[in-house]
Amino acid sequence: CRTACKTCGDECASHAEMHEHCKICAEACRRCERACAELLASLG
């Protein structure tokens, strides 16, 4: 999950200056990436 969200965030961020929807997508993917990392940390 974290890897997928990071990949999505990286790709969307590369287009964020040209397209508002890519900026929004990148932010959502970053939140997802953080949530996955927090979940993994809480399990360990």
Coordinates of N, CA and C in Angstrom, one line a residue:
C1 N 0.8 -1.2 0.0 CA 0.0 0.0 0.0 C 0.9 1.3 0.0
R2 N 1.9 1.3 0.9 CA 2.7 2.4 1.0 C 3.5 2.7 -0.3
T3 N 4.0 1.6 -0.9 CA 4.7 1.7 -2.2 C 3.8 2.2 -3.3
A4 N 2.6 1.7 -3.4 CA 1.6 2.2 -4.4 C 1.3 3.6 -4.2
C5 N 1.1 4.0 -3.0 CA 0.7 5.4 -2.8 C 1.9 6.4 -3.0
K6 N 3.1 5.9 -2.7 CA 4.3 6.7 -3.0 C 4.5 6.9 -4.5
T7 N 4.3 5.8 -5.2 CA 4.5 5.8 -6.7 C 3.5 6.8 -7.3
C8 N 2.2 6.7 -6.9 CA 1.2 7.5 -7.4 C 1.5 9.0 -7.0
G9 N 1.9 9.3 -5.8 CA 2.2 10.6 -5.4 C 3.4 11.2 -6.2
D10 N 4.4 10.4 -6.4 CA 5.5 10.9 -7.2 C 5.1 11.2 -8.6
E11 N 4.3 10.4 -9.2 CA 3.9 10.6 -10.6 C 3.0 11.8 -10.7
C12 N 2.0 11.9 -9.8 CA 1.1 13.1 -9.8 C 1.8 14.4 -9.5
A13 N 2.8 14.3 -8.6 CA 3.5 15.5 -8.3 C 4.3 16.0 -9.4
S14 N 4.7 15.1 -10.3 CA 5.5 15.6 -11.5 C 4.7 16.4 -12.5
H15 N 3.4 16.3 -12.3 CA 2.4 17.1 -13.2 C 1.7 18.2 -12.5
A16 N 1.9 18.3 -11.2 CA 1.1 19.2 -10.3 C 1.2 20.6 -10.7
E17 N 2.3 21.1 -11.3 CA 2.4 22.5 -11.7 C 1.6 22.8 -12.9
M18 N 1.3 21.8 -13.7 CA 0.5 22.0 -15.0 C -1.0 21.7 -14.8
H19 N -1.4 20.8 -13.9 CA -2.7 20.4 -13.7 C -3.2 20.4 -12.3
E20 N -4.2 21.1 -11.9 CA -4.7 21.2 -10.5 C -5.1 19.8 -10.0
H21 N -5.7 19.0 -10.9 CA -6.2 17.7 -10.4 C -5.0 16.8 -10.1
C22 N -3.9 17.0 -10.7 CA -2.7 16.2 -10.3 C -2.1 16.7 -9.0
K23 N -2.2 17.9 -8.7 CA -1.8 18.4 -7.4 C -2.7 17.8 -6.3
I24 N -4.0 17.8 -6.5 CA -4.9 17.2 -5.5 C -4.6 15.7 -5.4
C25 N -4.4 15.1 -6.5 CA -4.1 13.6 -6.4 C -2.8 13.4 -5.7
A26 N -1.8 14.1 -5.9 CA -0.5 14.0 -5.2 C -0.7 14.1 -3.7
E27 N -1.4 15.1 -3.3 CA -1.7 15.3 -1.9 C -2.4 14.2 -1.3
A28 N -3.4 13.6 -2.0 CA -4.2 12.5 -1.5 C -3.2 11.3 -1.4
C29 N -2.4 11.1 -2.4 CA -1.5 9.9 -2.3 C -0.5 10.1 -1.2
R30 N 0.0 11.3 -0.9 CA 0.9 11.5 0.2 C 0.2 11.2 1.5
R31 N -1.0 11.6 1.7 CA -1.8 11.2 2.9 C -1.9 9.7 3.1
C32 N -2.2 9.1 2.0 CA -2.3 7.6 2.0 C -1.0 7.0 2.4
E33 N 0.1 7.5 1.8 CA 1.4 6.9 2.1 C 1.7 7.1 3.6
R34 N 1.4 8.2 4.1 CA 1.7 8.5 5.6 C 0.8 7.5 6.4
A35 N -0.5 7.4 6.0 CA -1.4 6.5 6.8 C -0.8 5.1 6.8
C36 N -0.4 4.6 5.6 CA 0.2 3.2 5.6 C 1.4 3.1 6.4
A37 N 2.3 4.1 6.4 CA 3.5 4.1 7.2 C 3.2 4.0 8.7
E38 N 2.2 4.8 9.1 CA 1.8 4.9 10.5 C 1.2 3.6 10.9
L39 N 0.4 2.9 10.1 CA -0.2 1.6 10.4 C 0.9 0.6 10.6
L40 N 1.9 0.6 9.7 CA 3.0 -0.4 9.8 C 3.8 -0.2 11.0
A41 N 4.0 1.1 11.4 CA 4.7 1.4 12.6 C 4.0 0.9 13.9
S42 N 2.7 1.1 13.8 CA 1.9 0.7 15.0 C 1.8 -0.8 15.2
L43 N 2.0 -1.6 14.1 CA 2.0 -3.0 14.2 C 3.3 -3.6 14.7
G44 N 4.4 -2.8 14.6 CA 5.7 -3.4 14.9 C 6.0 -3.0 16.3

